[in-house]
């Protein structure tokens, strides 16, 4: 194991290590570089993140549907955090007694060495979350996630590929499985992904001479008795009616019990032959938290106080999906803030302000929030929204959804690009091209090398 020092500031300069470059990590680092006099040596900021960008997840459904280019739903960390040092890598463990973190980078294996130790004075733990996978037989082999931009684009290519399969086969069983799409989870991710992709697939069918919209079967499986609980019961029922009005099968109080051999078996006894099972049934904190030695609650999240300091650990801060932050605005004793994007962005600003305050020996601020509301898209021109107590449905809600998330999109650059794409998509037809080969860019080259360049050999 080596100790990282090259290219860093003087040892006397306080170093703030940010673990994760998502909502909390990026926004906290952005606020810190604005508030601190970095060029004068007041502090140094190091951000460690496996990907060199932050993904704005609320736009993943639109990226999957082709309304927004994938590169425009991600924010380059090096451009936004131009006064921070960005390390593309993963924090594997933290030793807070020594105040060092072990980091593995893409160069670690090439160098043949061990992890690099990075010293810190203040630690911000914000690695985000990963999909919560339940032990459902066949899920690991056939399930598709929907949490990253890569998964969103992969799912888009997959859906269009199923239409191609259905159009070209004469086997009724293959056709039925190709045209059956099962989404598990009735939260934001599942409902919005299903709504956008169903809308895209319905549009694409105008270019398929032998596949009709009625041939497709879209199924949403939810274990509870409602979907989109964040928007309230009334709007949740409205969303169910709207989706069912589009012939989308909503299965409430139903669980996925198996998806082995490309057959989705539901708890209500249904057996659905399908080549598409999209899993959006919740998330869990990133595994790295377990190797930090920091106090965790029963759900694996860091115990913090209202100032976002990890309890019992001086100089350690946490927020977002990784933290169990007390909800001071709730009347319920012991209530915690929900691990969602709205809280994460707000907490990041308070966290950054408190880190600066601690460095300058100033009083800290407790995190309190005022509930803004929730918005959700059900596909093009359809949505539900609850903002400041006002309820919106249909087109107005869809418009509010777009305006709200555009306003929250980081940087003017990305806002402008997303807005321009929306305008262009309103003027021109949708793109329905599947670029599944992007997932295996060397396949054709390897085929040519293995077959002597025989163009008649089928592609893998």
CSV table of C-alpha atoms in Angstrom, one decimal:
chain,number,residue,atom,x,y,z
A,1,UNK,CA,0.0,0.0,0.0
A,2,UNK,CA,1.4,3.4,-1.0
A,3,UNK,CA,0.8,6.8,0.6
A,4,UNK,CA,-0.5,9.4,-1.9
A,5,UNK,CA,1.3,12.7,-1.8
A,6,UNK,CA,2.4,13.8,-5.2
A,7,UNK,CA,0.6,16.9,-6.6
A,8,UNK,CA,-1.0,17.7,-3.3
A,9,UNK,CA,-0.8,20.8,-1.3
A,10,UNK,CA,1.4,21.4,1.8
A,11,UNK,CA,0.8,19.1,4.7
A,12,UNK,CA,-0.3,22.1,6.8
A,13,UNK,CA,-3.2,22.8,4.5
A,14,UNK,CA,-6.4,21.1,5.8
A,15,UNK,CA,-7.5,18.5,3.3
A,16,UNK,CA,-11.2,17.8,2.7
A,17,UNK,CA,-11.8,14.3,1.2
A,18,UNK,CA,-15.1,13.9,-0.5
A,19,UNK,CA,-16.1,10.2,-1.0
A,20,UNK,CA,-18.6,10.2,-3.9
A,21,UNK,CA,-19.4,12.6,-6.7
A,22,UNK,CA,-23.2,12.3,-6.8
A,23,UNK,CA,-25.7,14.8,-5.6
A,24,UNK,CA,-24.2,15.3,-2.2
A,25,UNK,CA,-20.6,14.9,-3.2
A,26,UNK,CA,-20.7,17.2,-6.2
A,27,UNK,CA,-22.9,19.9,-4.6
A,28,UNK,CA,-20.9,19.9,-1.4
A,29,UNK,CA,-17.6,20.2,-3.2
A,30,UNK,CA,-19.1,23.0,-5.4
A,31,UNK,CA,-20.2,25.0,-2.4
A,32,UNK,CA,-16.8,24.4,-0.7
A,33,UNK,CA,-14.8,25.7,-3.6
A,34,UNK,CA,-17.0,28.8,-3.7
A,35,UNK,CA,-16.8,29.5,0.0
A,36,UNK,CA,-13.2,28.6,0.8
A,37,UNK,CA,-10.1,30.6,-0.3
A,38,UNK,CA,-8.5,27.6,-1.9
A,39,UNK,CA,-5.8,29.5,-3.7
A,40,UNK,CA,-4.7,31.0,-0.4
A,41,UNK,CA,-4.3,27.6,1.1
A,42,UNK,CA,-7.3,27.8,3.4
A,43,UNK,CA,-8.1,24.2,2.4
A,44,UNK,CA,-7.7,21.6,-0.3
A,45,UNK,CA,-10.5,19.5,-1.7
A,46,UNK,CA,-10.1,16.0,-3.1
A,47,UNK,CA,-13.1,14.2,-4.7
A,48,UNK,CA,-13.0,10.4,-5.2
A,49,UNK,CA,-15.7,9.0,-7.5
A,50,UNK,CA,-15.7,5.9,-9.7
A,51,UNK,CA,-17.1,7.8,-12.7
A,52,UNK,CA,-15.8,11.2,-13.8
A,53,UNK,CA,-19.3,12.7,-13.8
A,54,UNK,CA,-22.5,13.2,-11.8
A,55,UNK,CA,-25.7,11.6,-13.2
A,56,UNK,CA,-28.9,13.7,-12.9
A,57,UNK,CA,-31.1,10.6,-12.3
A,58,UNK,CA,-34.5,12.2,-12.8
A,59,UNK,CA,-33.7,12.6,-16.5
A,60,UNK,CA,-32.8,8.9,-17.0
A,61,UNK,CA,-36.3,8.0,-18.2
A,62,UNK,CA,-36.2,10.7,-20.8
A,63,UNK,CA,-32.7,9.6,-21.9
A,64,UNK,CA,-34.0,6.1,-22.2
A,65,UNK,CA,-36.9,7.3,-24.3
A,66,UNK,CA,-34.6,9.4,-26.6
A,67,UNK,CA,-35.9,12.8,-25.5
A,68,UNK,CA,-32.5,13.8,-24.2
A,69,UNK,CA,-29.0,12.7,-25.3
A,70,UNK,CA,-27.3,10.6,-22.6
A,71,UNK,CA,-24.3,12.9,-22.4
A,72,UNK,CA,-26.5,15.8,-21.4
A,73,UNK,CA,-27.9,14.1,-18.3
A,74,UNK,CA,-24.4,13.8,-16.8
A,75,UNK,CA,-22.3,16.6,-15.4
A,76,UNK,CA,-18.4,16.4,-15.9
A,77,UNK,CA,-16.9,16.7,-12.5
A,78,UNK,CA,-13.6,18.1,-13.7
A,79,UNK,CA,-15.4,21.0,-15.5
A,80,UNK,CA,-17.7,21.9,-12.6
A,81,UNK,CA,-15.2,21.3,-9.8
A,82,UNK,CA,-12.3,23.0,-11.5
A,83,UNK,CA,-10.6,24.0,-8.2
A,84,UNK,CA,-10.8,20.5,-6.7
A,85,UNK,CA,-8.7,17.5,-7.4
A,86,UNK,CA,-10.7,14.7,-9.0
A,87,UNK,CA,-9.6,11.1,-8.5
A,88,UNK,CA,-11.4,8.5,-10.6
A,89,UNK,CA,-11.5,5.5,-8.3
A,90,UNK,CA,-13.2,3.8,-5.4
A,91,UNK,CA,-12.6,4.2,-1.6
A,92,UNK,CA,-12.3,0.7,-0.3
A,93,UNK,CA,-11.9,1.4,3.4
A,94,UNK,CA,-11.4,4.3,5.9
A,95,UNK,CA,-9.3,4.3,9.0
A,96,UNK,CA,-10.5,7.4,10.9
A,97,UNK,CA,-8.1,6.9,13.8
A,98,UNK,CA,-5.2,7.5,11.3
A,99,UNK,CA,-7.4,9.8,9.1
A,100,UNK,CA,-6.6,7.9,5.9
A,101,UNK,CA,-8.7,6.4,3.2
A,102,UNK,CA,-7.6,3.5,1.0
A,103,UNK,CA,-8.4,4.2,-2.7
A,104,UNK,CA,-8.2,1.9,-5.7
A,105,UNK,CA,-7.9,3.6,-9.1
A,106,UNK,CA,-7.9,2.3,-12.7
A,107,UNK,CA,-4.1,2.4,-12.6
A,108,UNK,CA,-3.8,0.3,-9.5
A,109,UNK,CA,-3.9,-3.1,-11.3
A,110,UNK,CA,-1.6,-1.8,-14.1
A,111,UNK,CA,0.9,-0.6,-11.5
A,112,UNK,CA,0.8,-4.0,-9.8
A,113,UNK,CA,0.6,-2.3,-6.4
A,114,UNK,CA,-1.9,-2.1,-3.6
A,115,UNK,CA,-4.4,0.6,-2.8
A,116,UNK,CA,-3.3,4.2,-2.3
A,117,UNK,CA,-3.7,5.8,1.1
A,118,UNK,CA,-5.0,9.4,1.0
A,119,UNK,CA,-4.7,11.5,4.2
A,120,UNK,CA,-7.5,13.8,5.2
A,121,UNK,CA,-8.5,16.3,7.9
A,122,UNK,CA,-12.2,16.5,7.1
A,123,UNK,CA,-14.1,13.6,5.6
A,124,UNK,CA,-17.4,13.9,3.7
A,125,UNK,CA,-19.0,10.4,3.1
A,126,UNK,CA,-21.4,10.5,0.2
A,127,UNK,CA,-21.0,7.3,-1.9
A,128,UNK,CA,-24.7,7.2,-2.7
A,129,UNK,CA,-26.6,3.9,-3.0
A,130,UNK,CA,-26.9,0.8,-5.2
A,131,UNK,CA,-29.9,-1.2,-6.3
A,132,UNK,CA,-31.4,-3.4,-3.5
A,133,UNK,CA,-31.5,-6.8,-5.1
A,134,UNK,CA,-33.7,-9.4,-3.4
A,135,UNK,CA,-33.0,-13.2,-3.6
A,136,UNK,CA,-35.4,-13.7,-6.5
A,137,UNK,CA,-34.5,-16.8,-8.6
A,138,UNK,CA,-33.2,-15.7,-12.0
A,139,UNK,CA,-33.1,-12.0,-11.2
A,140,UNK,CA,-29.3,-11.8,-11.2
A,141,UNK,CA,-29.2,-13.5,-14.6
A,142,UNK,CA,-32.1,-11.8,-16.4
A,143,UNK,CA,-32.9,-8.6,-14.5
A,144,UNK,CA,-32.1,-5.1,-15.8
A,145,UNK,CA,-31.4,-2.2,-13.5
A,146,UNK,CA,-32.3,1.4,-14.0
A,147,UNK,CA,-30.0,3.5,-11.8
A,148,UNK,CA,-27.2,4.6,-14.1
A,149,UNK,CA,-27.1,6.3,-17.5
A,150,UNK,CA,-25.5,3.2,-18.9
A,151,UNK,CA,-28.4,1.1,-17.7
A,152,UNK,CA,-30.9,3.6,-19.2
A,153,UNK,CA,-29.3,3.5,-22.6
A,154,UNK,CA,-28.9,-0.3,-22.4
A,155,UNK,CA,-32.6,-0.6,-21.6
A,156,UNK,CA,-33.6,1.6,-24.5
A,157,UNK,CA,-31.5,-0.5,-26.9
A,158,UNK,CA,-32.9,-3.7,-25.4
A,159,UNK,CA,-36.6,-2.6,-25.9
A,160,UNK,CA,-36.0,-1.6,-29.5
A,161,UNK,CA,-34.2,-4.9,-30.1
A,162,UNK,CA,-37.3,-6.8,-28.8
A,163,UNK,CA,-39.4,-5.0,-31.4
A,164,UNK,CA,-37.0,-6.2,-34.0
A,165,UNK,CA,-37.1,-9.8,-32.7
A,166,UNK,CA,-40.9,-9.7,-32.6
A,167,UNK,CA,-41.1,-8.3,-36.2
A,168,UNK,CA,-38.7,-10.9,-37.6
A,169,UNK,CA,-39.8,-14.2,-35.9
A,170,UNK,CA,-42.6,-16.6,-36.9
A,171,UNK,CA,-42.4,-18.3,-33.5
A,172,UNK,CA,-45.5,-17.2,-31.4
A,173,UNK,CA,-43.8,-18.0,-28.1
A,174,UNK,CA,-40.7,-16.0,-29.0
A,175,UNK,CA,-42.8,-13.1,-30.2
A,176,UNK,CA,-44.9,-13.1,-27.0
A,177,UNK,CA,-41.8,-13.1,-24.8
A,178,UNK,CA,-40.2,-10.3,-26.8
A,179,UNK,CA,-43.3,-8.1,-26.6
A,180,UNK,CA,-43.9,-8.5,-22.8
A,181,UNK,CA,-42.1,-6.0,-20.6
A,182,UNK,CA,-42.2,-6.4,-16.8
A,183,UNK,CA,-41.2,-3.6,-14.4
A,184,UNK,CA,-40.9,-4.3,-10.7
A,185,UNK,CA,-41.3,-1.4,-8.4
A,186,UNK,CA,-43.9,1.4,-8.3
A,187,UNK,CA,-41.7,4.3,-7.2
A,188,UNK,CA,-40.4,7.1,-9.3
A,189,UNK,CA,-37.9,5.0,-11.2
A,190,UNK,CA,-40.2,2.2,-12.1
A,191,UNK,CA,-43.3,4.3,-13.1
A,192,UNK,CA,-41.3,7.0,-15.0
A,193,UNK,CA,-39.2,4.4,-16.9
A,194,UNK,CA,-42.2,2.4,-17.8
A,195,UNK,CA,-44.3,5.4,-18.9
A,196,UNK,CA,-41.5,6.9,-21.1
A,197,UNK,CA,-40.4,3.6,-22.7
A,198,UNK,CA,-44.0,2.4,-23.4
A,199,UNK,CA,-44.6,5.8,-25.0
A,200,UNK,CA,-41.4,5.4,-27.1
A,201,UNK,CA,-42.2,1.8,-28.1
A,202,UNK,CA,-45.7,2.8,-29.1
A,203,UNK,CA,-44.4,5.5,-31.4
A,204,UNK,CA,-41.7,3.2,-32.9
A,205,UNK,CA,-44.3,0.7,-33.9
A,206,UNK,CA,-45.5,2.9,-36.8
A,207,UNK,CA,-42.4,1.8,-38.6
A,208,UNK,CA,-43.0,-1.9,-38.0
A,209,UNK,CA,-45.5,-3.4,-40.5
A,210,UNK,CA,-46.4,-6.5,-38.6
A,211,UNK,CA,-46.4,-5.4,-34.9
A,212,UNK,CA,-49.3,-3.5,-33.4
A,213,UNK,CA,-49.5,-1.6,-30.1
A,214,UNK,CA,-52.1,-4.2,-28.9
A,215,UNK,CA,-49.5,-6.9,-29.3
A,216,UNK,CA,-47.3,-5.4,-26.6
A,217,UNK,CA,-47.9,-6.2,-22.9
A,218,UNK,CA,-46.5,-3.8,-20.3
A,219,UNK,CA,-46.8,-4.9,-16.7
A,220,UNK,CA,-46.0,-2.9,-13.5
A,221,UNK,CA,-45.5,-5.1,-10.4
A,222,UNK,CA,-45.8,-3.3,-7.0
A,223,UNK,CA,-45.7,-5.1,-3.6
A,224,UNK,CA,-47.8,-2.5,-1.8
A,225,UNK,CA,-51.3,-1.2,-2.5
A,226,UNK,CA,-50.3,2.0,-4.3
A,227,UNK,CA,-47.8,3.5,-6.6
A,228,UNK,CA,-45.9,6.9,-6.3
A,229,UNK,CA,-46.6,7.2,-2.6
A,230,UNK,CA,-44.6,10.5,-2.6
A,231,UNK,CA,-47.3,12.4,-4.6
A,232,UNK,CA,-50.2,11.3,-2.3
A,233,UNK,CA,-53.0,8.8,-2.4
A,234,UNK,CA,-55.2,10.8,-4.8
A,235,UNK,CA,-52.6,11.4,-7.4
A,236,UNK,CA,-51.4,7.9,-7.0
A,237,UNK,CA,-54.8,6.6,-7.9
A,238,UNK,CA,-55.0,9.0,-10.9
A,239,UNK,CA,-51.6,7.6,-12.1
A,240,UNK,CA,-53.0,4.1,-11.9
A,241,UNK,CA,-56.0,5.0,-13.9
A,242,UNK,CA,-54.0,6.8,-16.6
A,243,UNK,CA,-51.6,4.0,-17.0
A,244,UNK,CA,-54.3,1.4,-17.2
A,245,UNK,CA,-56.0,3.6,-19.7
A,246,UNK,CA,-53.0,2.9,-22.0
A,247,UNK,CA,-53.5,-0.8,-21.5
A,248,UNK,CA,-50.6,-1.0,-19.0
A,249,UNK,CA,-51.3,-3.9,-16.5
A,250,UNK,CA,-50.8,-2.6,-13.0
A,251,UNK,CA,-50.4,-5.4,-10.4
A,252,UNK,CA,-50.7,-4.0,-6.9
A,253,UNK,CA,-50.0,-6.0,-3.8
A,254,UNK,CA,-48.1,-8.4,-6.0
A,255,UNK,CA,-44.4,-9.6,-5.9
A,256,UNK,CA,-42.0,-11.1,-8.4
A,257,UNK,CA,-41.3,-14.6,-7.1
A,258,UNK,CA,-39.1,-15.8,-9.9
A,259,UNK,CA,-37.9,-14.9,-13.4
A,260,UNK,CA,-35.9,-18.1,-14.3
A,261,UNK,CA,-35.9,-19.4,-17.8
A,262,UNK,CA,-37.3,-16.0,-19.0
A,263,UNK,CA,-40.6,-16.6,-17.3
A,264,UNK,CA,-41.8,-14.0,-14.7
A,265,UNK,CA,-43.7,-15.8,-11.9
A,266,UNK,CA,-45.8,-13.4,-9.8
A,267,UNK,CA,-47.2,-14.0,-6.3
A,268,UNK,CA,-50.8,-13.9,-7.8
A,269,UNK,CA,-50.0,-17.0,-9.7
A,270,UNK,CA,-49.4,-15.4,-13.1
A,271,UNK,CA,-46.7,-16.7,-15.4
A,272,UNK,CA,-45.5,-14.2,-17.9
A,273,UNK,CA,-43.0,-15.3,-20.7
A,274,UNK,CA,-40.8,-12.3,-21.0
A,275,UNK,CA,-37.3,-11.3,-22.2
A,276,UNK,CA,-37.5,-8.0,-20.2
A,277,UNK,CA,-37.6,-7.7,-16.4
A,278,UNK,CA,-36.6,-4.2,-15.1
A,279,UNK,CA,-35.9,-4.1,-11.4
A,280,UNK,CA,-36.5,-0.8,-9.7
A,281,UNK,CA,-37.6,-2.1,-6.3
A,282,UNK,CA,-35.6,0.1,-4.0
A,283,UNK,CA,-32.0,1.0,-3.2
A,284,UNK,CA,-29.6,0.4,-0.3
A,285,UNK,CA,-26.5,2.3,0.9
A,286,UNK,CA,-23.2,1.7,-0.9
A,287,UNK,CA,-21.2,-1.3,0.5
A,288,UNK,CA,-18.2,0.9,1.3
A,289,UNK,CA,-20.0,2.2,4.4
A,290,UNK,CA,-19.5,-1.2,6.1
A,291,UNK,CA,-15.7,-0.9,5.8
A,292,UNK,CA,-15.4,2.6,7.2
A,293,UNK,CA,-15.7,1.6,10.9
A,294,UNK,CA,-18.3,4.4,11.3
A,295,UNK,CA,-21.5,4.0,13.3
A,296,UNK,CA,-24.4,2.6,11.1
A,297,UNK,CA,-28.1,2.2,11.8
A,298,UNK,CA,-30.1,-0.9,11.1
A,299,UNK,CA,-30.4,-0.1,7.4
A,300,UNK,CA,-26.7,0.4,6.9
A,301,UNK,CA,-26.8,4.2,6.9
A,302,UNK,CA,-24.5,6.5,8.9
A,303,UNK,CA,-25.8,7.9,12.1
A,304,UNK,CA,-25.6,11.7,11.9
A,305,UNK,CA,-26.9,14.6,14.0
A,306,UNK,CA,-28.9,17.5,12.6
A,307,UNK,CA,-25.7,19.4,11.6
A,308,UNK,CA,-24.8,16.4,9.4
A,309,UNK,CA,-21.8,15.3,11.5
A,310,UNK,CA,-21.4,11.6,12.0
A,311,UNK,CA,-22.2,11.0,15.7
A,312,UNK,CA,-19.1,10.3,17.8
A,313,UNK,CA,-16.6,11.0,14.9
A,314,UNK,CA,-15.0,14.4,14.9
A,315,UNK,CA,-14.4,15.7,11.3
A,316,UNK,CA,-16.7,13.2,9.6
A,317,UNK,CA,-19.8,14.4,7.7
A,318,UNK,CA,-22.5,12.6,5.8
A,319,UNK,CA,-25.7,13.3,3.9
A,320,UNK,CA,-28.0,11.9,1.2
A,321,UNK,CA,-28.6,8.1,0.7
A,322,UNK,CA,-25.6,7.2,3.0
A,323,UNK,CA,-26.9,9.1,6.0
A,324,UNK,CA,-29.7,8.7,8.6
A,325,UNK,CA,-30.4,12.5,9.1
A,326,UNK,CA,-32.9,13.5,11.8
A,327,UNK,CA,-36.0,15.2,10.4
A,328,UNK,CA,-36.4,18.2,12.7
A,329,UNK,CA,-39.6,19.3,10.9
A,330,UNK,CA,-41.5,16.1,11.7
A,331,UNK,CA,-43.8,15.7,14.6
A,332,UNK,CA,-42.9,12.0,14.9
A,333,UNK,CA,-40.1,11.2,17.3
A,334,UNK,CA,-37.0,9.7,15.7
A,335,UNK,CA,-38.2,10.6,12.2
A,336,UNK,CA,-35.5,10.6,9.5
A,337,UNK,CA,-35.2,12.5,6.3
A,338,UNK,CA,-36.1,10.4,3.2
A,339,UNK,CA,-33.1,9.4,1.1
A,340,UNK,CA,-34.1,11.3,-2.0
A,341,UNK,CA,-32.6,13.9,-4.4
A,342,UNK,CA,-34.5,16.8,-2.9
A,343,UNK,CA,-33.0,16.2,0.5
A,344,UNK,CA,-29.6,15.4,-0.9
A,345,UNK,CA,-29.1,18.7,-2.7
A,346,UNK,CA,-30.3,20.7,0.3
A,347,UNK,CA,-28.3,18.7,2.8
A,348,UNK,CA,-25.2,19.2,0.6
A,349,UNK,CA,-25.4,23.0,0.9
A,350,UNK,CA,-25.8,22.8,4.7
A,351,UNK,CA,-23.0,20.3,5.0
A,352,UNK,CA,-20.6,22.4,3.0
A,353,UNK,CA,-21.5,25.5,5.1
A,354,UNK,CA,-20.9,23.6,8.3
A,355,UNK,CA,-17.5,22.3,7.1
A,356,UNK,CA,-16.5,25.8,6.4
A,357,UNK,CA,-17.8,27.0,9.7
A,358,UNK,CA,-15.8,24.3,11.6
A,359,UNK,CA,-12.6,25.3,9.8
A,360,UNK,CA,-13.2,28.9,10.7
A,361,UNK,CA,-14.4,28.1,14.3
A,362,UNK,CA,-17.9,29.4,13.7
A,363,UNK,CA,-21.2,28.0,14.9
A,364,UNK,CA,-22.8,25.2,12.9
A,365,UNK,CA,-26.3,25.1,11.4
A,366,UNK,CA,-28.9,22.4,11.8
A,367,UNK,CA,-30.6,21.0,8.7
A,368,UNK,CA,-34.2,21.8,8.4
A,369,UNK,CA,-36.3,21.7,5.3
A,370,UNK,CA,-39.6,23.0,4.0
A,371,UNK,CA,-41.4,20.4,1.9
A,372,UNK,CA,-41.7,21.5,-1.7
A,373,UNK,CA,-43.5,18.6,-3.1
A,374,UNK,CA,-43.1,15.8,-5.7
A,375,UNK,CA,-43.4,15.5,-9.4
A,376,UNK,CA,-43.5,12.4,-11.7
A,377,UNK,CA,-43.8,11.9,-15.4
A,378,UNK,CA,-46.1,9.2,-16.9
A,379,UNK,CA,-44.7,9.6,-20.4
A,380,UNK,CA,-44.9,12.3,-23.0
A,381,UNK,CA,-47.4,15.0,-22.0
A,382,UNK,CA,-48.7,13.0,-19.0
A,383,UNK,CA,-47.7,13.4,-15.3
A,384,UNK,CA,-48.7,14.1,-11.7
A,385,UNK,CA,-47.3,16.8,-9.4
A,386,UNK,CA,-47.8,18.0,-5.9
A,387,UNK,CA,-46.1,21.3,-5.3
A,388,UNK,CA,-46.6,23.5,-2.3
A,389,UNK,CA,-49.9,21.7,-1.6
A,390,UNK,CA,-51.2,22.2,-5.1
A,391,UNK,CA,-52.1,19.2,-7.2
A,392,UNK,CA,-51.5,19.0,-11.0
A,393,UNK,CA,-52.5,16.2,-13.4
A,394,UNK,CA,-52.0,15.4,-17.1
A,395,UNK,CA,-50.2,18.0,-19.3
A,396,UNK,CA,-49.8,20.7,-16.6
A,397,UNK,CA,-48.2,18.2,-14.3
A,398,UNK,CA,-45.9,17.0,-17.1
A,399,UNK,CA,-44.9,20.6,-17.8
A,400,UNK,CA,-44.3,21.3,-14.1
A,401,UNK,CA,-42.2,18.2,-14.0
A,402,UNK,CA,-39.9,19.4,-16.8
A,403,UNK,CA,-39.6,22.9,-15.5
A,404,UNK,CA,-38.8,21.8,-12.0
A,405,UNK,CA,-36.1,19.4,-13.0
A,406,UNK,CA,-34.6,21.7,-15.6
A,407,UNK,CA,-34.3,24.3,-12.8
A,408,UNK,CA,-32.5,21.7,-10.6
A,409,UNK,CA,-30.2,20.5,-13.4
A,410,UNK,CA,-26.6,21.6,-12.5
A,411,UNK,CA,-24.8,24.2,-14.6
A,412,UNK,CA,-26.2,26.6,-17.2
A,413,UNK,CA,-24.4,24.6,-19.9
A,414,UNK,CA,-26.5,21.4,-19.2
A,415,UNK,CA,-29.7,23.4,-18.7
A,416,UNK,CA,-29.3,25.0,-22.2
A,417,UNK,CA,-28.5,21.7,-23.9
A,418,UNK,CA,-31.5,19.9,-22.3
A,419,UNK,CA,-33.8,22.8,-23.2
A,420,UNK,CA,-32.5,22.8,-26.8
A,421,UNK,CA,-33.1,19.1,-27.2
A,422,UNK,CA,-36.6,19.4,-25.9
A,423,UNK,CA,-37.3,22.1,-28.5
A,424,UNK,CA,-35.8,20.0,-31.3
A,425,UNK,CA,-37.7,16.9,-30.2
A,426,UNK,CA,-40.9,18.9,-30.4
A,427,UNK,CA,-40.1,20.0,-34.0
A,428,UNK,CA,-38.9,16.7,-35.4
A,429,UNK,CA,-39.7,13.0,-35.1
A,430,UNK,CA,-38.4,10.7,-32.4
A,431,UNK,CA,-35.2,8.8,-32.9
A,432,UNK,CA,-35.9,5.0,-32.8
A,433,UNK,CA,-32.5,3.7,-33.6
A,434,UNK,CA,-31.1,0.9,-31.4
A,435,UNK,CA,-27.3,1.2,-30.9
A,436,UNK,CA,-26.9,-2.0,-29.0
A,437,UNK,CA,-23.5,-2.6,-30.6
A,438,UNK,CA,-22.2,0.3,-28.4
A,439,UNK,CA,-22.3,-2.2,-25.4
A,440,UNK,CA,-19.8,-4.5,-27.3
A,441,UNK,CA,-17.7,-2.1,-29.5
A,442,UNK,CA,-15.0,-4.6,-30.3
A,443,UNK,CA,-17.4,-7.4,-31.3
A,444,UNK,CA,-17.1,-6.8,-35.1
A,445,UNK,CA,-13.3,-6.4,-34.9
A,446,UNK,CA,-13.0,-9.6,-32.9
A,447,UNK,CA,-15.3,-11.3,-35.4
A,448,UNK,CA,-13.2,-10.2,-38.3
A,449,UNK,CA,-10.0,-11.3,-36.6
A,450,UNK,CA,-11.4,-14.7,-35.7
A,451,UNK,CA,-13.0,-15.4,-39.1
A,452,UNK,CA,-10.4,-14.0,-41.3
A,453,UNK,CA,-12.6,-11.1,-42.2
A,454,UNK,CA,-15.4,-13.4,-43.6
A,455,UNK,CA,-18.4,-11.1,-44.0
A,456,UNK,CA,-20.7,-14.0,-44.2
A,457,UNK,CA,-20.1,-15.1,-40.6
A,458,UNK,CA,-22.9,-14.1,-38.3
A,459,UNK,CA,-22.3,-11.5,-35.7
A,460,UNK,CA,-22.2,-12.6,-32.0
